[in-house]
Each structure stands twice: as structure tokens, then as C-alpha cells.
Amino acid sequence: MAADPSGAAGRSPEDEAAAFFRSAPPLRGLDRVAGELSGFVARHSAAAGRGGGGLAGVVCITSGGTTVPLEQRCVRYIDNFSSGQRGAASTEYFLKAGYAVIFIYRRGSKQPYCRFLPEDSFLDFFELGEESEIKVPDSHATVVKTAISNYRKAIDEGLLLKLPFTTIFEYLQLLQMASTAMSCLGHHGMFYLAAAVSDFYVPWESMAKHKIESASGPLNMQLNQVPKMLFILRKHWDPSAFCVSFKLETDPDILLQKAEVALRKYGMNVVVANELANYKDVVVMVTGNGRTTVRRPGKEDDVEEQLIDLLVKMHSEHIMQLNQDHHSCTG
Amino acid sequence: MAADPSGAAGRSPEDEAAAFFRSAPPLRGLDRVAGELSGFVARHSAAAGRGGGGLAGVVCITSGGTTVPLEQRCVRYIDNFSSGQRGAASTEYFLKAGYAVIFIYRRGSKQPYCRFLPEDSFLDFFELGEESEIKVPDSHATVVKTAISNYRKAIDEGLLLKLPFTTIFEYLQLLQMASTAMSCLGHHGMFYLAAAVSDFYVPWESMAKHKIESASGPLNMQLNQVPKMLFILRKHWDPSAFCVSFKLETDPDILLQKAEVALRKYGMNVVVANELANYKDVVVMVTGNGRTTVRRPGKEDDVEEQLIDLLVKMHSEHIMQLNQDHHSCTG
């Protein structure tokens, strides 16, 4: 498997991004997705930022890990660990705070209002009653009922748009489409980029067509760096949005330093730093004004509750400072 | 990331297998799993092969894809595409045919009796009634009720043991434990190895400890071949069992030839050949006596129904030919 012979050294980020998208297989259902996105944004643009009965804003949440196919007819791929727990929980809290949410998620990852479900034992939540009616044991009834009711409300009120991806190619195309569609919201738009995005990929055209043969000794692979799309999003796709990105490391010694670098390099409003070992317990919000540590109060609580509370306040202050009327969006 | 410096060239399969297991991090809950396996086998060994009210046999079904971690504190890994659809469907048909099933499955993959569930919209199957009772819309009621009832039956009768894995290290340790535990069943045991198993891996001790840095250009990786454990299973772990393995290819031109090679090389009773493009529609059973093509009759049917029907007959003839009393198993 050869890497892109043209390489990435010395090219501008824009050139690298263009080369990546040229290499990517086109997203399935592209026109339908584009229509859903512009319709969703247009429907909420009038209400966004009005306060009172209006929306607090529109947030695009990305969630779960992207895959990098190693073969065009994909049997093998490189994946990034992410259950999607963070993105799913955050979606619930943003909806509760009055946002409309575009939820860009990895197929099969955790879903809002379903986080309590054990992955593999759906049927353990149900039993048949005497007249073979479906029953939920009392121990689970409250949690299942609350989930159904909150989910129905979000869907029925049209406040949640769910768009799935699997590969890095699909993910970055969706992110480009969402941010382009949201640019008309100005400062009322927010990005909350919790997905675990691959750093390396194999360009589509240099990829093995068929399953890689296993008969002939060790496998050597060379992977290219994925272009830094946060930079492109910030500079070209949606320069006015409030941008929150995440930095995950396994080594705590380099985490905050890397978060600071990302903050400056990509012009983020907030970088949320977290460690693999305790990402459910504690995160550090890194901003231009300093650092804020957020801990969950107890094992039954979500660290996302306080995190989103703080982000919503920052976003709202950011809008007030800029006192910007948002542009109009047409569907 | 350096490959195992000792390499695999020139070593016996046994040596390669031993080196792999030495390299593997120990399975969590190893003693508990060993106890569950020997208890399950002992409970069913008396009934296995009795006919009449007895069991048809005990089958170990593997399902879903294994991962290969690229870092010890795992953020990135190589994965094999597999929804687990084949293994989950086959589990249902083996249970229906009177087998006890050890289901070794990838976490998050498809589960028996839940295959109908769309991955990401669990809550779309439920609504709240007027007195906020949980209801299933009529369109889904039959399928959900049948699922709950069949699943409960298998669990209540103790006929289904579910053991999850994620990595290639966990998978091969579970397979070794299951086959060792099942060896006392003699010809009444069956293996149905539908999992998509990695061909390449990075030995644990030569793996990066922390997340691989993305700052410094392309990534070069060298991966070692995973030892051919089918050979070891057949020769050492459980030589008397009836063994069915799978061969998946994307290129139809080499598929049957590779299935024939696997049949002879690993001493399988059956190799089921399937293509990625149509694996739900058609499979070819390759045996020492020739090939049998199995097609599903319609889009609503499972190809696994007829496949398992044929395999159960072959297994039963195999037992009769050998007319073997099975050994006794103690829990």
C-alpha cells in the first residue's frame, strides 16, 4: 500500500484539504443530506438567539470515532476508540439548554437518551406479561420511560437532526456540509467537536482494491496525515461560529500543552482537554482567558452537565459582546 | 512501531502460538470465564448426543470482527469489518435445532434475536401510551414479542452462554479456553468459526505505550502475521470436534481455491466460502466430498437457515459414522 506520492510536505492547508476531498469517494445520499441540513438550519435560524421563547442557538455535535479503510472494498480498517458517550450525553444537555442539535455520529455509537442501555442486552430490559404484552421490569421502568419521552419530544419538535458516518471520508464531508450550511447563523452557531478523528489515512486512489493477502509475511503500511480541517473550518467554512474542540491524550504530561497549541493554531474558542484514563470524571476547559477544571460531582452524574452549562454561558456572552444580528438563512 | 524482532520465520506453528499467547495481556475475569465454560459444558455433556429429549450437541459460535490495538493504552486499532449478522442468525438456528450454544462475540456486534433492531434507533420501537405505559407500535409488536420470548427461553433453559471480546488477544484466549473445555464432548462438539479474525497484529511488548504522535509526517507500521490457530485448535485443543470455518474474500476469482486450501491445511470438516458483495445471499460449503451452494430463497429469508440445517445433518452423520460414545465432562 503506497502513500500518496505527491506527499503533503510544503503544501498549504487549503491544498491539502482539496487533495483529501478529491481523493474521497463521494458521500452517499449527498443531495438528501444537503437538503436536510439547509432545511434544518433555515427552520431554526429565525428563532436562534431571540431569547425568551426562541432558541439559544444551533450546535453541531460530532461524536464517535472515524475509520480509515485499508482496502477499497473494505474488510480492514483502522479505527479510533470512542464509545460516543460524550457526544450522546452532551446532545441531551444542549437540547435541555434550548439548542437545536445537528448530531453527526459514528454508526453504532452511543445515542442520546439511550446511553443507559447495555450494548449487548437490549432484550434484558423487557419481558412478556401474562397476556403476552411487553413489559419493562420495575427496576428499569423509570429510566426507559424518561428516555422514550425525552427522545420523542426532541424528534417531534424537530430539534434533533441525526447524520451518521463511518469513515474519515464521510465524516469530513459531513462536517464541511454542516459548517457551510450553518455559516448563515453567524455567532449563533456552535461546533462541539467531540468525535475522535483519525490523524492518518490512506488516500483512496492508492488503496488496495481487494482484501490484503495474508500469506506473505509481515505487512508494511505507510499512512498519510489527515489535513487539519479545524483550520479550514475556522478560516473558510464557518468563520463566525463558536468553536469547541477536544484533545484526548493518554499521557497527562503533554495534554494541556497540546490543548493550548490547538487553541491558538486553529483559533478555537475552547479546547476541552481530557485523558483516556478518566475522561468521564474530569475535563479541563482551555480558553484564551485561562483554564477551568470541571469534575463530576458523583458517579451518578455526568461531567457533561456542568461542562455544557459553562459552554452555554460562554457562548451567550460571546454573542452579547459581539452584539451581532445573525444573517438570514434560506432552506 | 517495530515488529517482533524475533520474527516468525522458520518457527513451528506451536512455537508461534506460544509466542503469541506470551505476548498477549491476560484476559480479564479469566477464572470466572473458565468456570462458566466448564460448568456450561458439564451441564450439557450428559444430554449431548442422546437424541430424543437430549441435545443435538454443543456448538461454539464465534462472531464479529477482532481488533488489533496499535497502542497499549488503546486509542487506535485495526478492525475487521463484520456486523456479526451471520453469527447472531446462526445462533438462533442452532438453538432451534437443539444445540446448546457458546456464543463468543465482538462487543457491540449483532445479537441473537435482536438482529431486526436498527442499530441507532432503539427508541423508535417504543412509544408511551396515555397512562405513560410503554407501548410497541403494532407494526413492530410481533417481531419484538417473538424476540423477547425466544431469547427468554434460551436464557431460562441455560442453553446460551455469551462471552464478549474486543481484541485479537481476547478472542484467541477465549477460543483456546472454549475448545479446551469442549474437548471432553468428543465428536458431539462443534465449532462454527464465523468471526472475522485479524491476519496481522502488533506484539504487545513492541507496541507504543501512549497515543502515537501525529505531528511528524507519515506513519510507518509493520505488522506481524497472527499464528494460524485453526491448526492448533485442530491438533491440540479439541481434535475430535466437528469444525466449520469461514473464508471471506472480496475477489471471487480466488475464493473457492482459498477455501480448498484452508480445508486441507487446517483439517476442517467444512469451509464456508463467502464473498463480501453477497454474503447474505449465497454461500458455498466446501467439504472433502465436494461443494454445495446454498442460496436464500427470498429477501425475507436467512441463508443461515438452510446452511445450519445442512451442517446439523452432516454433524449428526459424522457422529453416527464414528459411533462414538462421548467422554464425560466434569464442571
PDB file of N, CA and C in Angstrom, chain B residues 73-140:
ATOM      1  N   ARG B  73      -2.200   1.679  25.615  1.00  0.00           N
ATOM      2  CA  ARG B  73      -3.387   2.374  26.128  1.00  0.00           C
ATOM      3  C   ARG B  73      -4.187   2.741  24.903  1.00  0.00           C
ATOM      4  N   CYS B  74      -5.100   1.890  24.562  1.00  0.00           N
ATOM      5  CA  CYS B  74      -5.583   1.810  23.191  1.00  0.00           C
ATOM      6  C   CYS B  74      -6.493   2.959  22.784  1.00  0.00           C
ATOM      7  N   VAL B  75      -6.009   3.799  21.884  1.00  0.00           N
ATOM      8  CA  VAL B  75      -6.861   4.770  21.219  1.00  0.00           C
ATOM      9  C   VAL B  75      -7.109   4.314  19.787  1.00  0.00           C
ATOM     10  N   ARG B  76      -6.066   3.848  19.129  1.00  0.00           N
ATOM     11  CA  ARG B  76      -6.188   3.441  17.731  1.00  0.00           C
ATOM     12  C   ARG B  76      -6.042   1.930  17.605  1.00  0.00           C
ATOM     13  N   TYR B  77      -6.801   1.369  16.692  1.00  0.00           N
ATOM     14  CA  TYR B  77      -6.682  -0.060  16.451  1.00  0.00           C
ATOM     15  C   TYR B  77      -7.106  -0.375  15.023  1.00  0.00           C
ATOM     16  N   ILE B  78      -6.646  -1.522  14.526  1.00  0.00           N
ATOM     17  CA  ILE B  78      -7.114  -2.002  13.226  1.00  0.00           C
ATOM     18  C   ILE B  78      -8.279  -2.946  13.483  1.00  0.00           C
ATOM     19  N   ASP B  79      -9.327  -2.788  12.687  1.00  0.00           N
ATOM     20  CA  ASP B  79     -10.533  -3.582  12.897  1.00  0.00           C
ATOM     21  C   ASP B  79     -10.859  -4.346  11.613  1.00  0.00           C
ATOM     22  N   ASN B  80     -11.589  -5.432  11.756  1.00  0.00           N
ATOM     23  CA  ASN B  80     -12.070  -6.186  10.604  1.00  0.00           C
ATOM     24  C   ASN B  80     -13.562  -5.966  10.460  1.00  0.00           C
ATOM     25  N   PHE B  81     -14.003  -5.671   9.248  1.00  0.00           N
ATOM     26  CA  PHE B  81     -15.426  -5.453   9.048  1.00  0.00           C
ATOM     27  C   PHE B  81     -16.229  -6.709   9.340  1.00  0.00           C
ATOM     28  N   SER B  82     -17.178  -6.618  10.234  1.00  0.00           N
ATOM     29  CA  SER B  82     -18.148  -7.687  10.430  1.00  0.00           C
ATOM     30  C   SER B  82     -19.231  -7.184  11.364  1.00  0.00           C
ATOM     31  N   SER B  83     -20.473  -7.226  10.886  1.00  0.00           N
ATOM     32  CA  SER B  83     -21.577  -6.762  11.730  1.00  0.00           C
ATOM     33  C   SER B  83     -21.914  -7.797  12.796  1.00  0.00           C
ATOM     34  N   GLY B  84     -21.538  -9.062  12.552  1.00  0.00           N
ATOM     35  CA  GLY B  84     -21.948 -10.146  13.437  1.00  0.00           C
ATOM     36  C   GLY B  84     -23.306 -10.731  13.073  1.00  0.00           C
ATOM     37  N   GLN B  85     -23.836 -10.291  11.948  1.00  0.00           N
ATOM     38  CA  GLN B  85     -25.147 -10.764  11.470  1.00  0.00           C
ATOM     39  C   GLN B  85     -25.160 -12.288  11.298  1.00  0.00           C
ATOM     40  N   ARG B  86     -24.120 -12.808  10.655  1.00  0.00           N
ATOM     41  CA  ARG B  86     -24.036 -14.252  10.387  1.00  0.00           C
ATOM     42  C   ARG B  86     -24.039 -15.050  11.691  1.00  0.00           C
ATOM     43  N   GLY B  87     -23.206 -14.662  12.634  1.00  0.00           N
ATOM     44  CA  GLY B  87     -23.109 -15.403  13.887  1.00  0.00           C
ATOM     45  C   GLY B  87     -24.377 -15.322  14.715  1.00  0.00           C
ATOM     46  N   ALA B  88     -24.996 -14.141  14.726  1.00  0.00           N
ATOM     47  CA  ALA B  88     -26.225 -13.966  15.511  1.00  0.00           C
ATOM     48  C   ALA B  88     -27.365 -14.793  14.923  1.00  0.00           C
ATOM     49  N   ALA B  89     -27.516 -14.754  13.610  1.00  0.00           N
ATOM     50  CA  ALA B  89     -28.572 -15.538  12.951  1.00  0.00           C
ATOM     51  C   ALA B  89     -28.325 -17.028  13.162  1.00  0.00           C
ATOM     52  N   SER B  90     -27.074 -17.445  13.007  1.00  0.00           N
ATOM     53  CA  SER B  90     -26.752 -18.864  13.131  1.00  0.00           C
ATOM     54  C   SER B  90     -27.018 -19.367  14.544  1.00  0.00           C
ATOM     55  N   THR B  91     -26.765 -18.532  15.542  1.00  0.00           N
ATOM     56  CA  THR B  91     -27.050 -18.906  16.924  1.00  0.00           C
ATOM     57  C   THR B  91     -28.532 -19.246  17.089  1.00  0.00           C
ATOM     58  N   GLU B  92     -29.390 -18.418  16.515  1.00  0.00           N
ATOM     59  CA  GLU B  92     -30.829 -18.707  16.608  1.00  0.00           C
ATOM     60  C   GLU B  92     -31.171 -20.064  15.984  1.00  0.00           C
ATOM     61  N   TYR B  93     -30.586 -20.365  14.813  1.00  0.00           N
ATOM     62  CA  TYR B  93     -30.937 -21.616  14.131  1.00  0.00           C
ATOM     63  C   TYR B  93     -30.325 -22.832  14.825  1.00  0.00           C
ATOM     64  N   PHE B  94     -29.145 -22.694  15.401  1.00  0.00           N
ATOM     65  CA  PHE B  94     -28.570 -23.815  16.160  1.00  0.00           C
ATOM     66  C   PHE B  94     -29.395 -24.092  17.423  1.00  0.00           C
ATOM     67  N   LEU B  95     -29.841 -23.037  18.097  1.00  0.00           N
ATOM     68  CA  LEU B  95     -30.692 -23.242  19.278  1.00  0.00           C
ATOM     69  C   LEU B  95     -31.986 -23.955  18.869  1.00  0.00           C
ATOM     70  N   LYS B  96     -32.558 -23.529  17.761  1.00  0.00           N
ATOM     71  CA  LYS B  96     -33.796 -24.128  17.253  1.00  0.00           C
ATOM     72  C   LYS B  96     -33.581 -25.610  16.914  1.00  0.00           C
ATOM     73  N   ALA B  97     -32.369 -25.937  16.446  1.00  0.00           N
ATOM     74  CA  ALA B  97     -32.053 -27.324  16.074  1.00  0.00           C
ATOM     75  C   ALA B  97     -31.672 -28.175  17.283  1.00  0.00           C
ATOM     76  N   GLY B  98     -31.739 -27.596  18.486  1.00  0.00           N
ATOM     77  CA  GLY B  98     -31.500 -28.398  19.683  1.00  0.00           C
ATOM     78  C   GLY B  98     -30.071 -28.395  20.197  1.00  0.00           C
ATOM     79  N   TYR B  99     -29.278 -27.439  19.791  1.00  0.00           N
ATOM     80  CA  TYR B  99     -27.903 -27.318  20.302  1.00  0.00           C
ATOM     81  C   TYR B  99     -27.865 -26.367  21.501  1.00  0.00           C
ATOM     82  N   ALA B 100     -26.909 -26.606  22.393  1.00  0.00           N
ATOM     83  CA  ALA B 100     -26.509 -25.589  23.366  1.00  0.00           C
ATOM     84  C   ALA B 100     -25.409 -24.770  22.696  1.00  0.00           C
ATOM     85  N   VAL B 101     -25.438 -23.446  22.887  1.00  0.00           N
ATOM     86  CA  VAL B 101     -24.547 -22.572  22.128  1.00  0.00           C
ATOM     87  C   VAL B 101     -23.650 -21.742  23.047  1.00  0.00           C
ATOM     88  N   ILE B 102     -22.350 -21.817  22.794  1.00  0.00           N
ATOM     89  CA  ILE B 102     -21.390 -20.874  23.383  1.00  0.00           C
ATOM     90  C   ILE B 102     -21.141 -19.807  22.328  1.00  0.00           C
ATOM     91  N   PHE B 103     -21.602 -18.599  22.613  1.00  0.00           N
ATOM     92  CA  PHE B 103     -21.578 -17.513  21.621  1.00  0.00           C
ATOM     93  C   PHE B 103     -20.455 -16.550  21.993  1.00  0.00           C
ATOM     94  N   ILE B 104     -19.342 -16.630  21.263  1.00  0.00           N
ATOM     95  CA  ILE B 104     -18.181 -15.767  21.521  1.00  0.00           C
ATOM     96  C   ILE B 104     -18.257 -14.624  20.525  1.00  0.00           C
ATOM     97  N   TYR B 105     -18.572 -13.428  21.011  1.00  0.00           N
ATOM     98  CA  TYR B 105     -18.949 -12.350  20.096  1.00  0.00           C
ATOM     99  C   TYR B 105     -18.186 -11.066  20.388  1.00  0.00           C
ATOM    100  N   ARG B 106     -18.001 -10.269  19.358  1.00  0.00           N
ATOM    101  CA  ARG B 106     -17.413  -8.951  19.487  1.00  0.00           C
ATOM    102  C   ARG B 106     -18.394  -8.021  20.201  1.00  0.00           C
ATOM    103  N   ARG B 107     -17.898  -7.331  21.215  1.00  0.00           N
ATOM    104  CA  ARG B 107     -18.726  -6.346  21.925  1.00  0.00           C
ATOM    105  C   ARG B 107     -19.381  -5.394  20.925  1.00  0.00           C
ATOM    106  N   GLY B 108     -20.675  -5.195  21.055  1.00  0.00           N
ATOM    107  CA  GLY B 108     -21.361  -4.244  20.184  1.00  0.00           C
ATOM    108  C   GLY B 108     -21.825  -4.836  18.860  1.00  0.00           C
ATOM    109  N   SER B 109     -21.471  -6.095  18.580  1.00  0.00           N
ATOM    110  CA  SER B 109     -21.926  -6.699  17.317  1.00  0.00           C
ATOM    111  C   SER B 109     -23.362  -7.208  17.474  1.00  0.00           C
ATOM    112  N   LYS B 110     -23.952  -7.635  16.361  1.00  0.00           N
ATOM    113  CA  LYS B 110     -25.347  -8.090  16.357  1.00  0.00           C
ATOM    114  C   LYS B 110     -25.549  -9.255  17.324  1.00  0.00           C
ATOM    115  N   GLN B 111     -26.689  -9.278  17.975  1.00  0.00           N
ATOM    116  CA  GLN B 111     -27.005 -10.302  18.955  1.00  0.00           C
ATOM    117  C   GLN B 111     -28.170 -11.170  18.488  1.00  0.00           C
ATOM    118  N   PRO B 112     -28.171 -12.458  18.896  1.00  0.00           N
ATOM    119  CA  PRO B 112     -29.297 -13.320  18.536  1.00  0.00           C
ATOM    120  C   PRO B 112     -30.630 -12.722  19.015  1.00  0.00           C
ATOM    121  N   TYR B 113     -31.628 -12.831  18.184  1.00  0.00           N
ATOM    122  CA  TYR B 113     -32.996 -12.351  18.451  1.00  0.00           C
ATOM    123  C   TYR B 113     -33.111 -10.821  18.442  1.00  0.00           C
ATOM    124  N   CYS B 114     -32.036 -10.118  18.217  1.00  0.00           N
ATOM    125  CA  CYS B 114     -32.076  -8.654  18.118  1.00  0.00           C
ATOM    126  C   CYS B 114     -31.660  -8.177  16.746  1.00  0.00           C
ATOM    127  N   ARG B 115     -31.545  -9.079  15.794  1.00  0.00           N
ATOM    128  CA  ARG B 115     -30.986  -8.690  14.502  1.00  0.00           C
ATOM    129  C   ARG B 115     -31.869  -7.690  13.774  1.00  0.00           C
ATOM    130  N   PHE B 116     -33.150  -7.731  14.071  1.00  0.00           N
ATOM    131  CA  PHE B 116     -34.102  -6.843  13.386  1.00  0.00           C
ATOM    132  C   PHE B 116     -33.958  -5.397  13.821  1.00  0.00           C
ATOM    133  N   LEU B 117     -33.290  -5.185  14.952  1.00  0.00           N
ATOM    134  CA  LEU B 117     -33.202  -3.828  15.503  1.00  0.00           C
ATOM    135  C   LEU B 117     -32.286  -2.954  14.666  1.00  0.00           C
ATOM    136  N   PRO B 118     -32.763  -1.796  14.221  1.00  0.00           N
ATOM    137  CA  PRO B 118     -31.844  -0.866  13.579  1.00  0.00           C
ATOM    138  C   PRO B 118     -30.845  -0.410  14.633  1.00  0.00           C
ATOM    139  N   GLU B 119     -29.589  -0.295  14.236  1.00  0.00           N
ATOM    140  CA  GLU B 119     -28.500  -0.051  15.181  1.00  0.00           C
ATOM    141  C   GLU B 119     -28.708   1.173  16.060  1.00  0.00           C
ATOM    142  N   ASP B 120     -29.222   2.219  15.450  1.00  0.00           N
ATOM    143  CA  ASP B 120     -29.149   3.509  16.130  1.00  0.00           C
ATOM    144  C   ASP B 120     -30.496   4.053  16.551  1.00  0.00           C
ATOM    145  N   SER B 121     -31.559   3.255  16.434  1.00  0.00           N
ATOM    146  CA  SER B 121     -32.850   3.862  16.734  1.00  0.00           C
ATOM    147  C   SER B 121     -33.704   2.943  17.582  1.00  0.00           C
ATOM    148  N   PHE B 122     -33.084   2.425  18.610  1.00  0.00           N
ATOM    149  CA  PHE B 122     -33.783   1.626  19.605  1.00  0.00           C
ATOM    150  C   PHE B 122     -35.093   2.266  20.033  1.00  0.00           C
ATOM    151  N   LEU B 123     -35.055   3.577  20.285  1.00  0.00           N
ATOM    152  CA  LEU B 123     -36.232   4.250  20.840  1.00  0.00           C
ATOM    153  C   LEU B 123     -37.360   4.392  19.828  1.00  0.00           C
ATOM    154  N   ASP B 124     -37.048   4.256  18.544  1.00  0.00           N
ATOM    155  CA  ASP B 124     -38.111   4.320  17.542  1.00  0.00           C
ATOM    156  C   ASP B 124     -39.052   3.119  17.635  1.00  0.00           C
ATOM    157  N   PHE B 125     -38.669   2.100  18.380  1.00  0.00           N
ATOM    158  CA  PHE B 125     -39.517   0.917  18.528  1.00  0.00           C
ATOM    159  C   PHE B 125     -40.542   1.068  19.656  1.00  0.00           C
ATOM    160  N   PHE B 126     -40.467   2.173  20.375  1.00  0.00           N
ATOM    161  CA  PHE B 126     -41.327   2.289  21.549  1.00  0.00           C
ATOM    162  C   PHE B 126     -42.025   3.641  21.584  1.00  0.00           C
ATOM    163  N   GLU B 127     -43.195   3.671  22.223  1.00  0.00           N
ATOM    164  CA  GLU B 127     -43.858   4.950  22.474  1.00  0.00           C
ATOM    165  C   GLU B 127     -44.552   4.843  23.823  1.00  0.00           C
ATOM    166  N   LEU B 128     -44.962   5.994  24.357  1.00  0.00           N
ATOM    167  CA  LEU B 128     -45.673   5.991  25.630  1.00  0.00           C
ATOM    168  C   LEU B 128     -47.169   6.089  25.377  1.00  0.00           C
ATOM    169  N   GLY B 129     -47.941   5.229  26.067  1.00  0.00           N
ATOM    170  CA  GLY B 129     -49.395   5.261  25.940  1.00  0.00           C
ATOM    171  C   GLY B 129     -49.990   6.391  26.782  1.00  0.00           C
ATOM    172  N   GLU B 130     -51.315   6.415  26.831  1.00  0.00           N
ATOM    173  CA  GLU B 130     -51.988   7.524  27.510  1.00  0.00           C
ATOM    174  C   GLU B 130     -51.691   7.578  29.002  1.00  0.00           C
ATOM    175  N   GLU B 131     -51.504   6.402  29.599  1.00  0.00           N
ATOM    176  CA  GLU B 131     -51.161   6.404  31.022  1.00  0.00           C
ATOM    177  C   GLU B 131     -49.657   6.201  31.206  1.00  0.00           C
ATOM    178  N   SER B 132     -48.923   6.730  30.262  1.00  0.00           N
ATOM    179  CA  SER B 132     -47.457   6.645  30.185  1.00  0.00           C
ATOM    180  C   SER B 132     -46.947   5.220  30.397  1.00  0.00           C
ATOM    181  N   GLU B 133     -47.728   4.245  29.875  1.00  0.00           N
ATOM    182  CA  GLU B 133     -47.204   2.881  29.827  1.00  0.00           C
ATOM    183  C   GLU B 133     -46.404   2.734  28.526  1.00  0.00           C
ATOM    184  N   ILE B 134     -45.448   1.815  28.530  1.00  0.00           N
ATOM    185  CA  ILE B 134     -44.600   1.618  27.353  1.00  0.00           C
ATOM    186  C   ILE B 134     -45.336   0.759  26.329  1.00  0.00           C
ATOM    187  N   LYS B 135     -45.417   1.266  25.099  1.00  0.00           N
ATOM    188  CA  LYS B 135     -46.109   0.528  24.041  1.00  0.00           C
ATOM    189  C   LYS B 135     -45.189   0.309  22.843  1.00  0.00           C
ATOM    190  N   VAL B 136     -45.429  -0.785  22.152  1.00  0.00           N
ATOM    191  CA  VAL B 136     -44.722  -1.030  20.895  1.00  0.00           C
ATOM    192  C   VAL B 136     -45.742  -0.825  19.778  1.00  0.00           C
ATOM    193  N   PRO B 137     -45.443   0.018  18.802  1.00  0.00           N
ATOM    194  CA  PRO B 137     -46.401   0.219  17.707  1.00  0.00           C
ATOM    195  C   PRO B 137     -46.753  -1.124  17.059  1.00  0.00           C
ATOM    196  N   ASP B 138     -48.000  -1.261  16.593  1.00  0.00           N
ATOM    197  CA  ASP B 138     -48.466  -2.532  16.027  1.00  0.00           C
ATOM    198  C   ASP B 138     -47.530  -3.071  14.950  1.00  0.00           C
ATOM    199  N   SER B 139     -46.947  -2.163  14.173  1.00  0.00           N
ATOM    200  CA  SER B 139     -46.085  -2.590  13.067  1.00  0.00           C
ATOM    201  C   SER B 139     -44.888  -3.413  13.551  1.00  0.00           C
ATOM    202  N   HIS B 140     -44.473  -3.184  14.795  1.00  0.00           N
ATOM    203  CA  HIS B 140     -43.297  -3.887  15.309  1.00  0.00           C
ATOM    204  C   HIS B 140     -43.635  -4.931  16.372  1.00  0.00           C
TER     205      HIS B 140
END
